[in-house]
Short mmCIF file of C-alpha atoms and ligand atoms in Angstrom, two decimals:
data_model
loop_
_atom_site.label_atom_id
_atom_site.label_comp_id
_atom_site.label_asym_id
_atom_site.label_seq_id
_atom_site.Cartn_x
_atom_site.Cartn_y
_atom_site.Cartn_z
CA MET A 1 2.67 7.29 -22.34
CA ALA A 2 1.80 9.92 -19.77
CA ASN A 3 2.05 11.48 -16.36
CA VAL A 4 -1.06 12.03 -14.23
CA ILE A 5 -1.54 15.01 -11.96
CA LEU A 6 -4.30 15.57 -9.43
CA LYS A 7 -4.49 19.14 -8.15
CA ASN A 8 -6.61 19.79 -5.07
CA LEU A 9 -8.96 17.01 -6.13
CA THR A 10 -12.12 16.87 -4.04
CA LYS A 11 -15.10 14.61 -4.59
CA LYS A 12 -18.18 14.92 -2.42
CA PHE A 13 -21.24 12.69 -2.45
CA LYS A 14 -23.75 14.94 -0.67
CA GLU A 15 -22.38 15.21 2.89
CA VAL A 16 -19.67 12.53 2.40
CA THR A 17 -16.28 13.87 1.32
CA ALA A 18 -14.84 10.78 -0.39
CA VAL A 19 -11.71 12.56 -1.68
CA ASP A 20 -10.50 15.57 0.27
CA ASN A 21 -8.21 18.05 -1.49
CA VAL A 22 -5.76 15.45 -2.75
CA ASN A 23 -2.57 16.44 -4.58
CA ILE A 24 -0.74 13.69 -6.42
CA GLU A 25 1.80 13.73 -9.23
CA ILE A 26 2.37 10.42 -10.94
CA LYS A 27 5.28 10.31 -13.33
CA ASP A 28 5.29 8.90 -16.82
CA LYS A 29 5.77 5.08 -16.74
CA GLU A 30 5.54 5.01 -12.97
CA PHE A 31 3.85 2.17 -11.05
CA ALA A 32 1.84 4.17 -8.55
CA VAL A 33 -0.17 2.43 -5.84
CA LEU A 34 -3.04 4.07 -3.97
CA VAL A 35 -3.39 2.23 -0.69
CA GLY A 36 -5.52 2.71 2.40
CA PRO A 37 -8.29 1.11 4.44
CA SER A 38 -11.78 0.43 3.13
CA GLY A 39 -13.73 3.60 2.41
CA CYS A 40 -10.71 5.92 2.29
CA GLY A 41 -11.47 7.12 -1.23
CA LYS A 42 -9.23 4.98 -3.46
CA THR A 43 -11.87 3.85 -5.95
CA THR A 44 -13.40 7.30 -6.09
CA THR A 45 -9.99 8.80 -6.92
CA LEU A 46 -9.47 6.21 -9.66
CA ARG A 47 -12.94 6.75 -11.08
CA ALA A 48 -12.36 10.50 -11.14
CA ILE A 49 -9.17 9.93 -13.16
CA ALA A 50 -11.11 7.67 -15.52
CA GLY A 51 -13.86 10.25 -15.84
CA LEU A 52 -16.51 7.97 -14.33
CA GLU A 53 -17.00 10.45 -11.49
CA GLU A 54 -17.03 14.19 -11.94
CA ALA A 55 -14.66 16.07 -9.62
CA THR A 56 -16.48 18.37 -7.19
CA SER A 57 -13.45 20.64 -7.37
CA GLY A 58 -9.82 20.46 -8.42
CA GLU A 59 -8.07 19.53 -11.61
CA ILE A 60 -7.04 16.29 -13.28
CA TYR A 61 -4.28 16.25 -15.89
CA ILE A 62 -3.33 13.29 -18.05
CA GLY A 63 -0.19 13.83 -20.12
CA ASP A 64 -0.21 17.52 -19.16
CA LYS A 65 -3.70 17.95 -20.60
CA LEU A 66 -6.53 19.13 -18.35
CA VAL A 67 -9.15 16.39 -18.71
CA ASN A 68 -11.93 17.46 -16.32
CA ASP A 69 -14.23 18.06 -19.28
CA VAL A 70 -12.94 15.22 -21.46
CA GLN A 71 -15.25 12.20 -21.91
CA PRO A 72 -14.02 8.93 -20.34
CA LYS A 73 -13.63 7.31 -23.78
CA ASP A 74 -11.39 10.15 -24.92
CA ARG A 75 -9.06 10.13 -21.90
CA ASP A 76 -6.80 7.42 -23.31
CA ILE A 77 -6.95 5.31 -20.17
CA ALA A 78 -8.05 1.72 -19.58
CA MET A 79 -9.45 0.50 -16.31
CA VAL A 80 -9.41 -3.03 -14.90
CA PHE A 81 -12.19 -3.43 -12.37
CA GLN A 82 -12.23 -5.55 -9.26
CA ASN A 83 -15.03 -7.77 -10.57
CA TYR A 84 -13.42 -7.91 -14.08
CA ALA A 85 -16.76 -7.01 -15.72
CA LEU A 86 -16.32 -9.53 -18.55
CA TYR A 87 -19.22 -10.09 -20.97
CA PRO A 88 -20.50 -13.57 -20.09
CA HIS A 89 -21.93 -14.36 -23.55
CA MET A 90 -18.72 -13.48 -25.42
CA ASP A 91 -15.67 -15.68 -25.71
CA VAL A 92 -12.28 -14.45 -24.55
CA TYR A 93 -11.30 -13.23 -28.01
CA ASN A 94 -14.41 -11.10 -28.32
CA ASN A 95 -14.19 -9.84 -24.76
CA MET A 96 -10.76 -8.49 -25.61
CA ALA A 97 -11.73 -7.27 -29.08
CA PHE A 98 -14.98 -5.59 -28.08
CA GLY A 99 -13.62 -2.15 -27.19
CA LEU A 100 -11.63 -2.00 -30.42
CA LYS A 101 -14.65 -3.04 -32.51
CA LEU A 102 -16.68 -0.25 -30.91
CA ARG A 103 -13.96 2.15 -31.91
CA LYS A 104 -14.11 0.80 -35.46
CA PHE A 105 -10.57 -0.51 -35.63
CA PRO A 106 -9.78 -2.51 -38.80
CA ARG A 107 -10.22 -6.23 -38.41
CA GLU A 108 -6.55 -7.12 -38.97
CA GLU A 109 -5.43 -4.55 -36.41
CA ILE A 110 -7.86 -5.98 -33.84
CA ASP A 111 -6.67 -9.50 -34.55
CA GLN A 112 -3.04 -8.52 -34.18
CA ARG A 113 -3.59 -6.68 -30.90
CA VAL A 114 -5.64 -9.48 -29.36
CA GLN A 115 -3.04 -12.08 -30.39
CA ASP A 116 -0.22 -9.92 -28.98
CA ALA A 117 -2.01 -9.36 -25.68
CA ALA A 118 -2.93 -13.05 -25.41
CA GLU A 119 0.69 -13.97 -25.92
CA ILE A 120 1.94 -11.48 -23.31
CA LEU A 121 -0.55 -12.92 -20.82
CA GLY A 122 -0.13 -16.57 -21.82
CA ILE A 123 -3.80 -17.10 -22.67
CA GLU A 124 -3.51 -17.90 -26.40
CA ASN A 125 -5.15 -21.28 -25.80
CA LEU A 126 -8.18 -19.77 -24.06
CA LEU A 127 -9.42 -17.42 -26.78
CA LYS A 128 -12.47 -19.57 -27.66
CA ARG A 129 -13.68 -20.04 -24.09
CA LYS A 130 -16.45 -18.18 -22.35
CA PRO A 131 -15.69 -16.45 -19.03
CA LYS A 132 -17.56 -19.10 -17.02
CA GLN A 133 -15.16 -21.73 -18.38
CA LEU A 134 -12.19 -19.89 -16.85
CA SER A 135 -10.56 -19.92 -13.43
CA GLY A 136 -10.41 -16.72 -11.39
CA GLY A 137 -6.80 -16.11 -12.37
CA GLN A 138 -7.57 -16.65 -16.07
CA ARG A 139 -10.49 -14.24 -15.92
CA GLN A 140 -8.24 -11.72 -14.32
CA ARG A 141 -5.81 -12.07 -17.22
CA VAL A 142 -8.59 -11.55 -19.75
CA ALA A 143 -9.64 -8.38 -17.94
CA VAL A 144 -6.05 -7.15 -18.13
CA GLY A 145 -5.87 -8.24 -21.78
CA ARG A 146 -8.90 -6.15 -22.57
CA ALA A 147 -7.03 -3.14 -21.19
CA ILE A 148 -3.76 -3.97 -22.98
CA VAL A 149 -5.29 -4.15 -26.47
CA ARG A 150 -6.38 -0.55 -26.13
CA LYS A 151 -2.72 0.55 -25.79
CA PRO A 152 -3.77 3.30 -23.41
CA LYS A 153 -1.52 5.99 -21.99
CA VAL A 154 -2.50 5.02 -18.46
CA PHE A 155 -3.73 1.78 -16.89
CA LEU A 156 -6.00 2.00 -13.88
CA PHE A 157 -6.34 -1.14 -11.74
CA ASP A 158 -8.93 -1.30 -8.94
CA GLU A 159 -8.05 -4.17 -6.58
CA PRO A 160 -7.65 -6.61 -9.49
CA LEU A 161 -6.33 -9.42 -7.31
CA SER A 162 -8.77 -9.32 -4.43
CA ASN A 163 -10.91 -12.18 -5.76
CA LEU A 164 -8.00 -14.58 -6.02
CA ASP A 165 -6.74 -16.97 -3.39
CA ALA A 166 -3.61 -16.04 -1.47
CA LYS A 167 -1.15 -18.08 -3.53
CA LEU A 168 -2.45 -16.93 -6.88
CA ARG A 169 -2.44 -13.35 -5.63
CA VAL A 170 1.27 -13.54 -4.95
CA ALA A 171 1.91 -15.04 -8.40
CA MET A 172 -0.23 -12.44 -10.19
CA ARG A 173 1.46 -9.66 -8.22
CA ALA A 174 4.78 -10.62 -9.79
CA GLU A 175 3.16 -10.96 -13.21
CA ILE A 176 1.66 -7.50 -13.09
CA SER A 177 5.04 -6.06 -12.09
CA LYS A 178 6.61 -7.84 -15.07
CA LEU A 179 3.83 -6.61 -17.31
CA HIS A 180 4.53 -3.07 -16.20
CA ARG A 181 8.16 -3.37 -17.26
CA ARG A 182 7.17 -4.88 -20.58
CA LEU A 183 4.45 -2.35 -21.44
CA GLU A 184 6.43 0.64 -20.14
CA ALA A 185 3.11 2.19 -19.20
CA THR A 186 1.94 4.43 -16.40
CA ILE A 187 -0.04 2.29 -13.97
CA ILE A 188 -2.21 3.49 -11.12
CA TYR A 189 -3.06 0.53 -8.95
CA VAL A 190 -5.50 0.54 -6.05
CA THR A 191 -5.35 -1.89 -3.14
CA HIS A 192 -6.16 -2.00 0.56
CA ASP A 193 -3.37 -4.53 1.05
CA GLN A 194 -0.20 -2.87 2.29
CA VAL A 195 1.95 -5.87 1.37
CA GLU A 196 0.71 -5.69 -2.23
CA ALA A 197 1.43 -1.97 -2.22
CA MET A 198 4.92 -2.39 -0.75
CA THR A 199 5.93 -5.13 -3.18
CA MET A 200 4.58 -3.60 -6.39
CA ALA A 201 4.87 0.16 -6.11
CA ASP A 202 7.53 2.47 -7.45
CA ARG A 203 5.80 4.99 -5.25
CA MET A 204 2.86 4.53 -2.97
CA PHE A 205 0.22 7.05 -1.98
CA ILE A 206 -1.36 6.28 1.37
CA MET A 207 -4.88 7.55 1.93
CA ASN A 208 -7.13 7.72 4.96
CA ASP A 209 -10.55 9.30 5.22
CA GLY A 210 -10.26 10.96 1.81
CA LEU A 211 -6.92 12.54 2.69
CA LEU A 212 -3.50 11.78 1.26
CA MET A 213 -1.46 10.91 4.36
CA GLN A 214 1.95 10.38 2.75
CA SER A 215 3.60 9.40 -0.51
CA GLY A 216 6.97 7.94 -1.33
CA ALA A 217 8.92 4.86 -2.31
CA PRO A 218 7.86 1.85 -0.21
CA LEU A 219 11.00 1.61 1.92
CA GLU A 220 11.14 5.36 2.40
CA VAL A 221 7.61 5.29 3.79
CA TYR A 222 8.38 2.25 5.93
CA LYS A 223 11.50 3.83 7.41
CA LYS A 224 10.22 7.37 7.74
CA PRO A 225 6.48 7.45 8.34
CA GLU A 226 5.38 11.07 8.69
CA ASN A 227 2.44 10.38 10.97
CA LYS A 228 0.99 7.75 13.27
CA PHE A 229 -1.56 6.56 10.73
CA VAL A 230 1.07 5.64 8.14
CA ALA A 231 3.34 4.18 10.81
CA GLY A 232 0.55 1.86 11.93
CA PHE A 233 -0.74 1.02 8.45
CA ILE A 234 2.54 0.01 6.82
CA GLY A 235 4.25 -3.04 8.31
CA SER A 236 3.01 -6.33 9.67
CA PRO A 237 2.44 -6.98 12.51
CA ALA A 238 1.70 -3.29 13.00
CA MET A 239 3.99 -0.97 14.90
CA ASN A 240 3.64 -1.03 18.70
CA PHE A 241 2.39 2.27 20.13
CA ILE A 242 2.59 3.19 23.80
CA ASP A 243 1.41 6.43 25.41
CA SER A 244 4.49 7.69 27.20
CA LYS A 245 6.22 10.67 28.70
CA VAL A 246 9.58 12.21 27.81
CA THR A 247 11.76 12.76 30.87
CA LYS A 248 15.08 14.57 31.16
CA GLU A 249 17.68 13.37 33.63
CA ASN A 250 21.25 14.69 33.83
CA GLY A 251 21.08 16.01 30.30
CA ASP A 252 19.74 12.77 28.83
CA TYR A 253 16.23 12.13 27.51
CA PHE A 254 14.18 9.04 28.23
CA ILE A 255 10.89 7.49 27.19
CA ASP A 256 8.94 6.56 30.29
CA THR A 257 5.97 4.30 29.61
CA GLU A 258 5.33 3.41 33.28
CA SER A 259 6.04 -0.19 32.26
CA PHE A 260 9.64 0.58 31.34
CA LYS A 261 12.08 3.41 30.79
CA VAL A 262 14.43 3.51 27.81
CA LYS A 263 16.97 6.09 26.66
CA ILE A 264 16.39 8.12 23.53
CA PRO A 265 19.42 8.14 21.19
CA GLN A 266 21.40 11.37 21.24
CA ALA A 267 20.84 11.98 17.55
CA PHE A 268 17.17 12.69 18.40
CA TYR A 269 17.83 15.13 21.29
CA SER A 270 17.42 18.35 19.30
CA LYS A 271 13.99 17.29 18.09
CA ILE A 272 12.75 15.81 21.34
CA ALA A 273 14.03 18.57 23.70
CA ASP A 274 10.79 20.59 23.48
CA TYR A 275 8.84 17.56 24.67
CA ALA A 276 10.67 17.13 27.99
CA GLY A 277 8.04 16.53 30.67
CA LYS A 278 5.32 16.10 28.04
CA GLU A 279 3.26 13.23 26.72
CA VAL A 280 4.23 11.53 23.47
CA ILE A 281 3.35 8.32 21.66
CA PHE A 282 6.27 5.94 21.55
CA GLY A 283 6.34 3.69 18.49
CA ILE A 284 8.53 0.70 17.73
CA ARG A 285 8.10 -1.96 15.07
CA PRO A 286 7.88 -5.63 16.13
CA GLU A 287 10.99 -6.35 14.03
CA ASP A 288 12.96 -3.82 16.08
CA LEU A 289 12.48 -5.83 19.26
CA HIS A 290 15.25 -8.37 19.78
CA ASP A 291 16.03 -11.35 21.93
CA LYS A 292 18.75 -10.05 24.28
CA GLN A 293 20.86 -13.15 23.67
CA PHE A 294 21.28 -12.28 20.01
CA PHE A 295 21.64 -8.50 20.18
CA SER A 296 25.15 -7.15 20.71
CA ASN A 297 24.30 -3.66 21.98
CA ALA A 298 22.10 -4.54 24.95
CA THR A 299 22.38 -2.02 27.80
CA THR A 300 20.26 -1.23 30.82
CA PHE A 301 18.96 1.72 28.80
CA ASN A 302 17.41 -0.28 25.97
CA THR A 303 16.52 -3.61 27.57
CA ILE A 304 13.11 -4.31 29.05
CA LYS A 305 11.80 -7.12 31.20
CA THR A 306 8.81 -8.94 29.77
CA LYS A 307 6.75 -12.07 30.16
CA VAL A 308 5.81 -14.16 27.14
CA ASP A 309 2.04 -14.23 26.56
CA VAL A 310 1.58 -15.90 23.20
CA ILE A 311 3.97 -17.44 20.67
CA GLU A 312 3.29 -17.70 16.94
CA PRO A 313 6.08 -19.64 15.21
CA LEU A 314 6.02 -18.88 11.47
CA GLY A 315 9.02 -20.93 10.47
CA ALA A 316 11.49 -18.28 9.36
CA GLU A 317 10.54 -16.05 12.25
CA ILE A 318 8.54 -16.06 15.42
CA ILE A 319 5.92 -13.56 16.58
CA ILE A 320 5.91 -13.13 20.34
CA TYR A 321 3.27 -11.27 22.35
CA LEU A 322 4.98 -9.83 25.38
CA ASN A 323 3.62 -8.42 28.57
CA CYS A 324 5.80 -5.70 30.02
CA GLY A 325 3.83 -4.55 33.05
CA LYS A 326 0.99 -2.19 32.20
CA HIS A 327 1.48 -2.68 28.48
CA SER A 328 1.74 -5.38 25.85
CA VAL A 329 4.05 -5.31 22.86
CA ILE A 330 4.54 -7.59 19.89
CA GLY A 331 7.98 -8.74 18.81
CA LYS A 332 8.99 -10.35 15.52
CA MET A 333 12.17 -12.28 16.16
CA GLU A 334 14.44 -14.76 14.48
CA SER A 335 13.34 -18.37 14.66
CA ARG A 336 16.42 -19.34 16.70
CA THR A 337 14.78 -17.57 19.66
CA GLN A 338 13.62 -20.29 22.05
CA VAL A 339 10.89 -19.24 24.44
CA GLU A 340 7.88 -20.67 26.12
CA VAL A 341 4.62 -19.12 27.20
CA GLU A 342 4.75 -17.56 30.71
CA GLN A 343 8.54 -17.42 30.53
CA ASP A 344 10.40 -14.23 31.54
CA MET A 345 12.22 -12.69 28.61
CA GLU A 346 14.64 -9.81 28.34
CA VAL A 347 14.02 -7.89 25.16
CA VAL A 348 16.19 -5.20 23.59
CA LEU A 349 14.56 -2.28 21.81
CA ASP A 350 16.59 -1.01 18.87
CA MET A 351 16.14 2.61 19.90
CA GLU A 352 17.78 4.02 16.76
CA LYS A 353 14.74 2.71 14.87
CA THR A 354 12.13 4.11 17.20
CA HIS A 355 9.44 6.57 16.10
CA ILE A 356 7.96 9.15 18.45
CA PHE A 357 4.71 10.98 17.72
CA ASP A 358 3.00 14.10 19.00
CA PRO A 359 -0.25 12.93 20.65
CA GLU A 360 -2.13 16.07 19.56
CA THR A 361 -1.17 16.30 15.88
CA LEU A 362 -0.23 12.60 15.49
CA LEU A 363 2.71 13.83 13.39
CA VAL A 364 6.13 12.29 13.81
CA ILE A 365 8.65 14.06 16.06
CA VAL A 366 11.54 11.70 15.35
N1 ATP B 1 -21.85 6.82 -5.26
C1 ATP B 1 -21.64 7.11 -3.97
N2 ATP B 1 -22.57 7.75 -3.23
C2 ATP B 1 -22.34 8.08 -1.94
N3 ATP B 1 -21.21 7.80 -1.27
C3 ATP B 1 -20.25 7.15 -1.95
C4 ATP B 1 -20.40 6.76 -3.32
N4 ATP B 1 -19.27 6.14 -3.71
C5 ATP B 1 -18.45 6.14 -2.64
N5 ATP B 1 -19.03 6.73 -1.57
C6 ATP B 1 -18.44 6.93 -0.25
O1 ATP B 1 -17.19 7.55 -0.41
C7 ATP B 1 -16.22 7.03 0.46
C8 ATP B 1 -15.03 6.49 -0.35
O2 ATP B 1 -15.46 5.37 -1.10
P1 ATP B 1 -14.49 4.56 -2.07
O3 ATP B 1 -15.31 3.58 -2.79
O4 ATP B 1 -13.70 5.53 -2.87
O5 ATP B 1 -13.55 3.85 -1.01
P2 ATP B 1 -12.39 2.77 -1.24
O6 ATP B 1 -11.16 3.35 -0.63
O7 ATP B 1 -12.32 2.37 -2.66
O8 ATP B 1 -12.86 1.56 -0.32
P3 ATP B 1 -12.80 -0.05 -0.56
O9 ATP B 1 -11.41 -0.46 -0.15
O10 ATP B 1 -13.81 -0.57 0.40
O11 ATP B 1 -13.10 -0.32 -1.99
C9 ATP B 1 -16.93 5.98 1.28
O12 ATP B 1 -17.31 6.58 2.49
C10 ATP B 1 -18.12 5.62 0.43
O13 ATP B 1 -19.19 5.18 1.24
MG1 MG B 2 -12.69 0.56 -3.68
#
């Protein structure tokens, strides 16, 4: 198996810079997820690794070997495409065997590998069917099977689950994670779905506009976003952002949003001191807003007065849209919270979990 390194990778299509000086190191056997909104350069990055796009500049290493000038077929990678790209006239067996036949593998070896892959994926009983006789999930398995039989050093997956319905997507997500453990392979997986990325990745690489915005283990990125883009992209509902000002009173620092004023925890003072009197962007996740009744550390410095605008009960939790004067915020609270639309509600902000951003650079301050 192999590590994959991208050094200053840039890919331009005429005036469009699809991938902009990206540096990524993916470890051997790692499940790496490239995630970001549509058009951010995920597929282009993957295709450059596969050799289907030539890098405009920068270097690509697979297993410590520079592969920029290596043909796709010699890169020892297998790619699973979003649309599966199965051959409609071939049955499942031959779809999986095709790449090995092209490479002139002996017949017994091909047979063994196809049987093994079919068993891993639980599709032994489908080998005689044509793709059109399969469900979406089954087709997806065949596409993965076609990659597995190659025994590549690196698997590349481009949004393989996006054609499946929500329930099947969740099931296949778990299956691909299991498959990763079983194959002990390096996997680079592309998705625009942050939940998919969070649940599957050993490490995720978040892209926007061709740029790598941040990388790290999912919870690390969730807890410590380095910039406003990542803070807003990871987490659902998205983090609340409010343009605010930092004020200093009697040695203490506050966030003043005009709708409410809350105290910044002392642990953040050294980092926030330079911003006294200046504008910042105050960020807090919906799950860090709490019903005052159920939060033990409510004080006048972290509690805000709101009015309930909209309620979305989800069973295990409840999403509440709150109006707090000039601004609106979204809270995700426990289902035991009982509120009605138009009702006044006191909400506690867990200020230890707040994130504050510089409005110029959009980088995190605390
Ligand atoms: N062959 C091409 N010619 C010109 N521009 C291209 C080409 N391929 C991609 N682009 C542009 O490069 C940018 C990145 O595209 P890419 O397909 O990598 O995005 P993506 O992150 O995979 O998006 P999606 O989630 O929609 O699949 C986009 O602006 C796209 O329009
Ligand atoms: Mg894409």
